[in-house]
Amino acid sequence: MCGRFIQKAERKIIGEEFYIALFINDIITSYNVAPGQNAGIIINRGDNVYVQHRWGLVPSWAKDQKIGNRMINARAETVAQKPSFKSAFKSRRCLVPVDGFYEWKRTDGYKLPYYIHQRSERPFSLAGLWETWKSPEGSDLRTFTIITTDASSALRKLHDRMPVVIPPEKRPMWLDSAADTQDLETLLVPYDSAELQFHQVSRMVNSPNNNSPQCIIPVESDSKDMFPR
C-alpha cells in the first residue's frame, strides 16, 4: 500500500515539471502527508490544473464520507472493475505529484520506515483517481486515491506493494479523458527504475504530527531509534 508521501517542491518546480497552466489552490508543503489530509493533485481541464483534494476517495454514490478512510488506495488489478473506482478510472484520473513516499519494512517484530525518492530529487507522479461527493447539506467534498501495484524487484525488499508511478512521457495519456481504458491498464505496472532509491528514516514519521525535513534524514540501517512504533 501507499500510506504516506511527501510534497515539498516549490510552485515553480511543480509548474515546470508538470506543465501546470493554472494553480487553483496554494501549493501543499508537507513532509508527512497522511490519509484524511489535503494534498495537491493534477487534473486536466483542457490544460493541466493543480488543485487540492482530500486523501481517501469517497464515491459519488456513498451515503457516508467515512468510506474514504478505507479508500486511500486502489489496487491496479481491480481498479477498472471495482464499483468504488470503475467510474473514476474511466473519466476522473489525476496525477499525484510527490517528492517521495514512505514504506515500512518488517524486521524482528519492528516496522522500520524507509523514504523512497528519485536520485535527481525531482518530483515524480503517482497514478490517482478523484471524485466529488455531495453532502446531505449540499456541499461538495473532493477526494482522491492512489493506485498501487506489485512492488518492483528493488522495492520488494521493503514491501510487496508500491504506488503506480506514471513516467513523464505517459502523463498526457493518463490525464486524457478520451484515453482507452485498456491502454491505461498497461501503465499500471511496477516502476522498476534505477532512478528510484531509498534509505531508512526515523520512526518519527509514524505520527502525522511530525512534519519537518527531519522526517527524511537517513538513519543507520535497521536501527531502532528513540521514536515509538
XYZ file of N, CA and C in Angstrom:
687
model
N 0.840 -1.196 0.000
C 0.000 0.000 0.000
C 0.872 1.241 0.000
N 0.242 2.378 -0.182
C 0.923 3.667 -0.053
C 0.175 4.445 1.010
N 0.797 4.639 2.178
C 0.107 5.265 3.293
C 0.642 6.618 3.711
N 1.768 7.045 3.180
C 2.327 8.370 3.474
C 3.170 8.813 2.284
N 3.182 10.102 2.022
C 4.058 10.621 0.967
C 4.447 12.048 1.279
N 5.298 12.599 0.432
C 5.874 13.927 0.655
C 5.598 14.830 -0.534
N 5.196 16.059 -0.248
C 5.074 17.102 -1.264
C 5.804 18.335 -0.737
N 6.970 18.596 -1.294
C 7.770 19.717 -0.801
C 8.321 20.613 -1.907
N 8.128 20.239 -3.168
C 8.657 21.035 -4.278
C 7.982 22.393 -4.343
N 8.733 23.412 -4.723
C 8.201 24.763 -4.856
C 7.272 24.864 -6.062
N 6.440 25.877 -6.036
C 5.466 26.090 -7.105
C 6.125 26.146 -8.480
N 7.256 26.834 -8.580
C 7.947 26.976 -9.870
C 8.355 25.610 -10.419
N 8.884 24.754 -9.552
C 9.335 23.424 -9.976
C 8.143 22.562 -10.390
N 7.059 22.597 -9.601
C 5.852 21.837 -9.942
C 5.295 22.306 -11.285
N 5.249 23.617 -11.463
C 4.721 24.169 -12.708
C 5.511 23.733 -13.917
N 6.847 23.739 -13.795
C 7.705 23.361 -14.915
C 7.657 21.856 -15.187
N 7.674 21.071 -14.137
C 7.722 19.611 -14.290
C 6.437 19.046 -14.877
N 5.300 19.625 -14.494
C 4.008 19.057 -14.892
C 3.206 19.968 -15.826
N 3.841 21.020 -16.338
C 3.213 21.906 -17.318
C 1.865 22.424 -16.801
N 1.898 22.987 -15.606
C 0.669 23.478 -14.978
C 0.264 24.811 -15.600
N -0.968 24.884 -16.088
C -1.475 26.131 -16.658
C -2.148 26.998 -15.608
N -2.674 26.358 -14.544
C -3.435 27.101 -13.543
C -3.293 26.431 -12.181
N -2.976 27.232 -11.163
C -2.970 26.772 -9.779
C -4.247 27.289 -9.119
N -5.211 26.399 -8.922
C -6.461 26.820 -8.281
C -6.258 26.995 -6.780
N -5.413 26.167 -6.193
C -5.119 26.237 -4.757
C -3.627 26.461 -4.544
N -3.284 26.853 -3.323
C -1.882 27.013 -2.969
C -1.173 25.665 -2.992
N 0.135 25.711 -3.180
C 0.957 24.506 -3.153
C 0.968 23.917 -1.747
N 0.824 22.602 -1.664
C 0.958 21.896 -0.394
C 2.440 21.656 -0.115
N 2.876 21.946 1.097
C 4.215 21.595 1.538
C 4.094 20.737 2.780
N 4.447 19.458 2.656
C 4.339 18.529 3.775
C 5.358 17.417 3.622
N 6.038 17.112 4.712
C 6.980 16.004 4.742
C 6.326 14.727 5.259
N 5.014 14.767 5.465
C 4.348 13.601 6.041
C 2.850 13.669 5.756
N 2.474 13.636 4.475
C 1.063 13.672 4.103
C 0.422 12.348 4.516
N -0.674 12.415 5.269
C -1.342 11.226 5.786
C -2.776 11.158 5.271
N -3.371 9.969 5.266
C -4.774 9.834 4.849
C -5.678 10.775 5.635
N -6.659 11.325 4.937
C -7.581 12.277 5.562
C -7.129 13.716 5.459
N -5.887 13.940 5.010
C -5.375 15.289 4.844
C -5.508 15.736 3.396
N -5.493 17.044 3.181
C -5.491 17.588 1.830
C -4.108 17.439 1.209
N -4.091 17.238 -0.093
C -2.838 17.171 -0.832
C -3.074 17.749 -2.219
N -2.000 18.121 -2.882
C -2.104 18.647 -4.234
C -2.182 17.524 -5.257
N -3.075 17.668 -6.218
C -3.165 16.726 -7.334
C -3.249 17.528 -8.631
N -3.038 16.841 -9.748
C -3.097 17.487 -11.064
C -4.170 16.809 -11.893
N -5.113 17.612 -12.385
C -6.160 17.120 -13.272
C -6.070 17.896 -14.580
N -6.768 17.410 -15.587
C -6.725 18.090 -16.879
C -8.104 18.616 -17.253
N -8.184 19.914 -17.498
C -9.415 20.564 -17.949
C -9.153 21.257 -19.282
N -8.545 20.506 -20.190
C -8.035 21.099 -21.417
C -6.573 21.433 -21.251
N -6.226 21.991 -20.087
C -4.844 22.210 -19.660
C -4.682 21.577 -18.278
N -3.438 21.382 -17.884
C -3.182 20.813 -16.569
C -3.449 21.842 -15.473
N -4.172 21.403 -14.444
C -4.586 22.283 -13.348
C -4.184 21.645 -12.018
N -3.608 22.451 -11.130
C -3.239 21.996 -9.779
C -4.346 22.379 -8.808
N -4.836 21.380 -8.060
C -5.893 21.613 -7.074
C -5.572 20.818 -5.814
N -6.267 21.130 -4.739
C -6.160 20.356 -3.505
C -7.408 19.495 -3.328
N -7.218 18.212 -3.045
C -8.297 17.294 -2.696
C -7.901 16.550 -1.421
N -8.877 15.959 -0.772
C -8.605 15.190 0.448
C -8.258 13.747 0.096
N -7.260 13.199 0.780
C -6.807 11.837 0.504
C -7.730 10.811 1.158
N -8.354 9.983 0.319
C -9.304 8.974 0.762
C -10.569 9.126 -0.055
N -10.671 8.389 -1.151
C -11.732 8.622 -2.125
C -13.114 8.270 -1.584
N -14.054 9.196 -1.770
C -15.458 8.987 -1.410
C -16.261 8.934 -2.709
N -16.758 7.754 -3.103
C -17.542 7.654 -4.344
C -18.762 8.563 -4.306
N -19.183 9.004 -5.460
C -20.315 9.940 -5.535
C -21.592 9.337 -4.958
N -21.700 7.994 -4.998
C -22.917 7.333 -4.542
C -22.888 6.971 -3.049
N -21.777 7.248 -2.376
C -21.639 6.862 -0.966
C -22.639 7.598 -0.088
N -23.133 6.919 0.928
C -24.061 7.531 1.873
C -23.329 8.285 2.976
N -22.081 7.904 3.213
C -21.315 8.494 4.316
C -19.877 8.722 3.850
N -19.354 9.891 4.124
C -17.992 10.211 3.687
C -16.932 9.394 4.425
N -17.306 8.721 5.514
C -16.339 7.926 6.264
C -15.774 6.776 5.443
N -16.445 6.417 4.355
C -15.937 5.352 3.486
C -14.560 5.708 2.944
N -14.262 7.006 2.873
C -12.965 7.447 2.375
C -11.798 6.956 3.201
N -12.045 6.652 4.489
C -10.977 6.144 5.346
C -10.429 4.819 4.839
N -11.250 4.080 4.087
C -10.840 2.770 3.577
C -10.437 2.842 2.105
N -10.441 4.037 1.535
C -10.224 4.185 0.096
C -9.002 5.033 -0.233
N -7.944 4.894 0.561
C -6.744 5.688 0.269
C -5.972 5.092 -0.899
N -6.165 3.782 -1.138
C -5.506 3.099 -2.256
C -6.514 2.318 -3.071
N -6.221 2.159 -4.362
C -6.998 1.308 -5.264
C -6.028 0.322 -5.900
N -6.363 -0.935 -5.901
C -5.478 -1.954 -6.466
C -5.543 -1.948 -7.993
N -4.376 -1.956 -8.618
C -4.313 -1.937 -10.075
C -5.045 -3.122 -10.694
N -5.026 -4.245 -9.996
C -5.610 -5.462 -10.541
C -7.132 -5.394 -10.669
N -7.776 -4.534 -9.869
C -9.245 -4.491 -9.854
C -9.827 -3.104 -10.075
N -8.978 -2.103 -10.294
C -9.461 -0.724 -10.346
C -10.454 -0.480 -11.479
N -10.316 -1.216 -12.583
C -11.203 -0.998 -13.732
C -12.554 -1.677 -13.564
N -12.680 -2.564 -12.564
C -13.938 -3.297 -12.371
C -14.643 -2.967 -11.053
N -13.897 -2.600 -10.032
C -14.492 -2.398 -8.715
C -15.436 -1.199 -8.731
N -16.685 -1.350 -8.236
C -17.661 -0.247 -8.293
C -17.166 1.057 -7.682
N -16.354 0.971 -6.642
C -15.878 2.193 -5.975
C -14.975 3.035 -6.863
N -14.304 2.397 -7.834
C -13.295 3.083 -8.622
C -13.549 3.070 -10.124
N -14.437 2.218 -10.605
C -14.615 1.997 -12.030
C -14.914 3.281 -12.791
N -15.848 4.069 -12.297
C -16.235 5.295 -12.989
C -15.101 6.310 -12.998
N -14.421 6.450 -11.859
C -13.313 7.405 -11.778
C -12.159 6.973 -12.680
N -11.905 5.658 -12.752
C -10.824 5.178 -13.616
C -11.105 5.514 -15.074
N -12.360 5.485 -15.438
C -12.727 5.766 -16.824
C -12.615 7.247 -17.168
N -12.939 8.129 -16.227
C -13.039 9.536 -16.627
C -12.509 10.557 -15.622
N -12.029 10.130 -14.457
C -11.548 11.103 -13.467
C -10.198 10.646 -12.902
N -9.214 10.668 -13.769
C -7.865 10.293 -13.361
C -7.058 11.548 -13.028
N -6.092 11.383 -12.175
C -5.244 12.515 -11.787
C -3.821 12.024 -11.575
N -2.922 12.962 -11.517
C -1.550 12.710 -11.104
C -1.364 13.253 -9.698
N -0.678 12.504 -8.870
C -0.335 12.983 -7.531
C 1.157 13.293 -7.533
N 1.527 14.581 -7.587
C 2.948 14.916 -7.622
C 3.577 14.716 -6.245
N 4.643 13.951 -6.188
C 5.308 13.688 -4.912
C 6.809 13.869 -5.071
N 7.444 14.177 -3.962
C 8.907 14.189 -3.931
C 9.433 12.856 -3.416
N 8.556 12.064 -2.849
C 8.907 10.747 -2.358
C 7.750 10.171 -1.571
N 7.889 8.917 -1.171
C 6.875 8.289 -0.331
C 7.567 7.373 0.667
N 6.830 6.978 1.701
C 7.376 6.122 2.743
C 6.838 4.701 2.598
N 7.674 3.744 2.990
C 7.213 2.371 3.121
C 7.869 1.766 4.345
N 7.172 0.818 4.960
C 7.646 0.220 6.201
C 8.076 -1.224 5.983
N 9.273 -1.556 6.447
C 9.825 -2.904 6.347
C 9.727 -3.583 7.711
N 9.153 -4.778 7.731
C 9.042 -5.524 8.991
C 10.342 -6.271 9.261
N 10.969 -5.973 10.403
C 12.244 -6.578 10.785
C 12.245 -6.895 12.272
N 12.360 -8.162 12.610
C 12.455 -8.585 14.019
C 11.335 -8.003 14.875
N 10.113 -8.011 14.329
C 8.978 -7.514 15.097
C 8.786 -6.022 15.017
N 9.708 -5.310 14.387
C 9.595 -3.867 14.212
C 9.195 -3.550 12.772
N 8.548 -2.403 12.600
C 8.273 -1.895 11.266
C 9.110 -0.633 11.091
N 10.116 -0.740 10.249
C 11.071 0.347 10.076
C 10.741 1.140 8.822
N 10.590 2.463 8.941
C 10.216 3.285 7.777
C 11.396 3.597 6.864
N 11.098 3.601 5.564
C 12.072 3.969 4.549
C 11.478 5.061 3.669
N 12.352 5.927 3.192
C 11.955 7.010 2.292
C 12.419 6.664 0.889
N 11.475 6.628 -0.063
C 11.768 6.301 -1.457
C 11.650 7.568 -2.286
N 12.659 7.858 -3.106
C 12.673 9.108 -3.868
C 13.505 8.921 -5.132
N 13.526 9.930 -5.978
C 14.349 9.892 -7.183
C 15.770 10.357 -6.866
N 16.732 9.757 -7.537
C 18.123 10.175 -7.360
C 18.292 11.662 -7.653
N 17.532 12.143 -8.625
C 17.633 13.543 -9.033
C 17.006 14.501 -8.024
N 16.227 13.950 -7.079
C 15.454 14.737 -6.112
C 14.345 15.535 -6.783
N 14.078 15.274 -8.046
C 12.964 15.933 -8.726
C 11.655 15.264 -8.338
N 10.553 16.007 -8.355
C 9.250 15.386 -8.095
C 8.874 14.420 -9.214
N 8.077 13.422 -8.872
C 7.566 12.484 -9.861
C 6.078 12.299 -9.620
N 5.418 11.478 -10.425
C 3.956 11.449 -10.372
C 3.418 10.049 -10.117
N 2.468 9.965 -9.192
C 1.767 8.730 -8.887
C 0.403 8.737 -9.576
N -0.073 7.559 -9.938
C -1.380 7.436 -10.589
C -2.495 7.566 -9.553
N -3.423 8.481 -9.812
C -4.529 8.686 -8.886
C -5.870 8.798 -9.585
N -6.921 8.713 -8.787
C -8.293 8.922 -9.243
C -8.933 9.936 -8.317
N -9.877 10.722 -8.834
C -10.546 11.701 -7.979
C -12.057 11.614 -8.144
N -12.744 12.117 -7.132
C -14.209 12.108 -7.119
C -14.735 13.355 -6.417
N -15.985 13.666 -6.701
C -16.711 14.715 -5.978
C -17.929 14.083 -5.314
N -18.039 14.272 -4.016
C -19.162 13.744 -3.236
C -19.962 14.916 -2.672
N -21.267 14.842 -2.810
C -22.125 15.919 -2.305
C -22.724 15.503 -0.979
N -22.511 16.321 0.028
C -23.019 16.032 1.367
C -24.521 16.257 1.429
N -25.194 15.718 2.459
C -26.636 15.963 2.614
C -26.979 17.451 2.699
N -26.016 18.257 3.148
C -26.234 19.704 3.248
C -26.015 20.405 1.914
N -25.492 19.674 0.920
C -25.316 20.258 -0.411
C -23.922 20.727 -0.739
N -22.959 20.566 0.183
C -21.583 20.993 -0.098
C -20.814 19.888 -0.810
N -19.818 20.276 -1.582
C -19.012 19.324 -2.337
C -17.747 18.950 -1.572
N -17.457 17.662 -1.534
C -16.208 17.163 -0.964
C -15.439 16.496 -2.092
N -14.232 16.982 -2.358
C -13.409 16.433 -3.439
C -12.280 15.601 -2.839
N -12.183 14.370 -3.302
C -11.251 13.421 -2.720
C -10.470 12.684 -3.812
N -9.429 11.956 -3.399
C -8.640 11.180 -4.365
C -8.099 9.920 -3.705
N -7.658 9.007 -4.547
C -6.989 7.788 -4.096
C -5.752 7.571 -4.949
N -4.825 6.750 -4.455
C -3.591 6.412 -5.175
C -3.652 4.939 -5.561
N -3.334 4.643 -6.817
C -3.367 3.271 -7.308
C -2.049 2.567 -6.959
N -2.158 1.320 -6.488
C -0.971 0.546 -6.144
C -0.892 -0.715 -7.006
N 0.329 -1.251 -7.097
C 0.573 -2.471 -7.862
C 1.625 -3.289 -7.128
N 2.047 -4.414 -7.727
C 3.124 -5.201 -7.135
C 4.391 -4.356 -7.052
N 5.167 -4.602 -6.030
C 6.417 -3.865 -5.868
C 7.425 -4.268 -6.940
N 8.279 -3.332 -7.299
C 9.373 -3.631 -8.223
C 10.377 -4.551 -7.531
N 11.299 -5.095 -8.290
C 12.283 -6.014 -7.713
C 13.104 -5.341 -6.615
N 13.409 -4.067 -6.786
C 14.200 -3.351 -5.781
C 13.388 -3.068 -4.520
N 12.160 -2.598 -4.693
C 11.344 -2.220 -3.539
C 10.728 -3.413 -2.837
N 10.777 -4.592 -3.456
C 10.241 -5.792 -2.815
C 11.006 -6.129 -1.539
N 12.182 -5.557 -1.383
C 12.950 -5.740 -0.149
C 12.229 -5.094 1.030
N 11.385 -4.118 0.722
C 10.687 -3.388 1.776
C 9.248 -3.862 1.953
N 8.524 -4.048 0.839
C 7.088 -4.345 0.887
C 6.681 -4.993 -0.422
N 5.541 -5.695 -0.409
C 5.109 -6.378 -1.636
C 4.264 -5.500 -2.556
N 3.939 -4.265 -2.135
C 3.171 -3.341 -2.959
C 3.901 -2.016 -3.072
N 3.553 -1.252 -4.122
C 4.093 0.094 -4.289
C 3.075 0.914 -5.075
N 3.127 2.231 -4.973
C 2.244 3.057 -5.800
C 2.653 2.989 -7.263
N 1.675 3.120 -8.144
C 1.958 3.163 -9.583
C 2.577 4.518 -9.917
N 3.735 4.491 -10.536
C 4.414 5.707 -10.987
C 4.126 5.899 -12.477
N 3.631 7.076 -12.826
C 3.389 7.413 -14.237
C 4.607 8.191 -14.744
N 5.386 7.601 -15.666
C 6.584 8.304 -16.157
C 6.201 9.538 -16.968
N 7.103 10.496 -17.083
C 6.781 11.772 -17.740
C 6.151 11.633 -19.117
N 6.659 10.711 -19.931
C 6.152 10.592 -21.300
C 4.741 10.014 -21.362
N 4.257 9.431 -20.266
C 2.918 8.837 -20.228
C 1.894 9.716 -19.495
N 2.337 10.830 -18.934
C 1.416 11.686 -18.171
C 0.272 12.231 -19.026
N 0.538 12.722 -20.256
C -0.583 13.214 -21.072
C -1.632 12.140 -21.324
N -1.203 10.935 -21.591
C -2.137 9.839 -21.826
C -2.969 9.558 -20.578
N -2.330 9.549 -19.412
C -3.047 9.266 -18.163
C -4.120 10.317 -17.886
N -3.847 11.548 -18.220
C -4.793 12.632 -17.941
C -5.806 12.859 -19.056
N -5.637 12.179 -20.168
C -6.525 12.349 -21.323
C -7.859 11.652 -21.061
N -8.931 12.421 -20.977
C -10.248 11.849 -20.668
C -10.741 10.903 -21.755
N -10.172 10.997 -22.952
C -10.599 10.144 -24.058
C -9.741 8.894 -24.209
N -8.766 8.707 -23.336
C -7.868 7.563 -23.452
C -8.624 6.253 -23.249
N -8.216 5.229 -23.981
C -8.830 3.909 -23.877
C -8.401 3.243 -22.571
N -9.354 2.700 -21.835
C -9.035 2.119 -20.529
C -8.106 0.913 -20.640
N -8.204 0.173 -21.732
C -7.291 -0.954 -21.906
C -5.854 -0.479 -22.074
N -5.683 0.632 -22.765
C -4.348 1.213 -22.893
C -3.851 1.725 -21.541
N -4.764 2.301 -20.781
C -4.394 2.830 -19.466
C -3.940 1.723 -18.526
N -4.570 0.578 -18.632
C -4.209 -0.535 -17.753
C -2.775 -0.995 -17.987
N -2.229 -0.763 -19.170
C -0.841 -1.145 -19.435
C 0.148 -0.294 -18.634
N -0.330 0.829 -18.097
C 0.539 1.703 -17.288
C 0.597 1.278 -15.827
N -0.302 0.394 -15.424
C -0.431 0.038 -14.004
C 0.516 -1.099 -13.643
N 1.799 -0.843 -13.800
C 2.832 -1.864 -13.608
C 3.898 -1.333 -12.644
N 4.695 -2.246 -12.082
C 5.776 -1.805 -11.189
C 6.755 -0.879 -11.916
N 7.218 0.115 -11.206
C 8.179 1.074 -11.761
C 9.573 0.631 -11.328
N 10.185 -0.194 -12.143
C 11.488 -0.763 -11.798
C 12.585 0.088 -12.408
N 12.733 1.281 -11.889
C 13.670 2.236 -12.461
C 14.859 2.448 -11.549
N 16.029 2.545 -12.138
C 17.240 2.832 -11.372
C 17.205 4.241 -10.796
N 16.243 5.049 -11.255
C 16.125 6.414 -10.738
C 15.611 6.446 -9.305
N 14.886 5.398 -8.895
C 14.355 5.358 -7.533
C 15.396 4.776 -6.587
N 15.554 5.412 -5.450
C 16.427 4.876 -4.413
C 15.753 5.088 -3.069
N 16.250 4.420 -2.039
C 15.613 4.548 -0.730
C 16.636 4.441 0.393
N 16.252 4.989 1.553
C 17.064 4.860 2.755
C 16.151 4.852 3.974
N 16.640 4.265 5.048
C 15.859 4.199 6.279
C 15.792 5.578 6.933
N 14.632 5.888 7.535
C 14.444 7.148 8.242
C 13.918 6.858 9.643
N 13.814 7.902 10.437
C 13.368 7.763 11.819
C 11.902 7.372 11.916
N 11.572 6.633 12.961
C 10.184 6.256 13.195
C 9.324 7.435 13.649
N 9.897 8.616 13.697
C 9.089 9.807 13.956
C 8.019 9.978 12.883
N 8.264 9.435 11.660
C 7.279 9.598 10.595
C 6.014 8.784 10.863
N 6.054 7.877 11.845
C 4.859 7.096 12.168
C 3.705 7.979 12.627
N 4.028 9.128 13.193
C 2.989 10.063 13.638
C 2.846 11.198 12.638
N 1.628 11.423 12.115
C 1.414 12.544 11.192
C 1.689 13.899 11.828
N 1.759 13.940 13.160
C 2.051 15.203 13.841
C 3.490 15.645 13.609
N 4.340 14.703 13.228
C 5.739 15.031 12.935
C 5.849 15.359 11.454
N 6.142 16.612 11.171
C 6.136 17.085 9.785
C 7.231 18.131 9.613
N 8.419 17.645 9.295
C 9.562 18.542 9.133
C 10.605 17.844 8.266
N 11.618 18.588 7.786
C 12.672 17.959 6.988
C 13.380 16.810 7.709
N 13.299 16.795 9.048
C 13.939 15.713 9.800
C 13.357 14.349 9.430
N 12.121 14.346 8.921
C 11.456 13.084 8.581
C 12.220 12.284 7.534
N 12.959 12.951 6.655
C 13.606 12.235 5.550
C 15.110 12.093 5.730
N 15.631 12.491 6.884
C 17.063 12.349 7.144
C 17.397 10.879 7.355
N 18.432 10.366 6.698
C 18.792 8.947 6.859
C 19.207 8.620 8.288
N 18.844 7.419 8.731
C 19.342 6.882 9.992
C 20.073 5.589 9.667
N 20.805 5.070 10.648
C 21.562 3.843 10.431
C 20.643 2.695 10.036
N 21.018 1.940 9.041
C 20.188 0.861 8.527
C 19.781 -0.125 9.605
N 18.448 -0.422 9.630
C 17.860 -1.379 10.572
C 18.047 -0.991 12.032
N 18.281 0.301 12.299
C 18.419 0.749 13.682
C 17.035 0.942 14.308
N 16.959 0.848 15.624
C 15.734 1.100 16.374
C 15.921 2.454 17.063
N 15.367 3.506 16.502
C 15.600 4.829 17.042
C 14.690 5.075 18.240
N 14.757 6.290 18.769
C 14.072 6.612 20.028
C 12.577 6.785 19.879
N 12.079 6.895 18.680
C 10.671 7.182 18.484
C 9.831 5.910 18.542
N 8.580 5.997 19.027
C 7.737 4.797 19.173
C 7.304 4.248 17.831
N 6.810 2.997 17.862
C 6.300 2.351 16.660
C 5.049 3.038 16.142
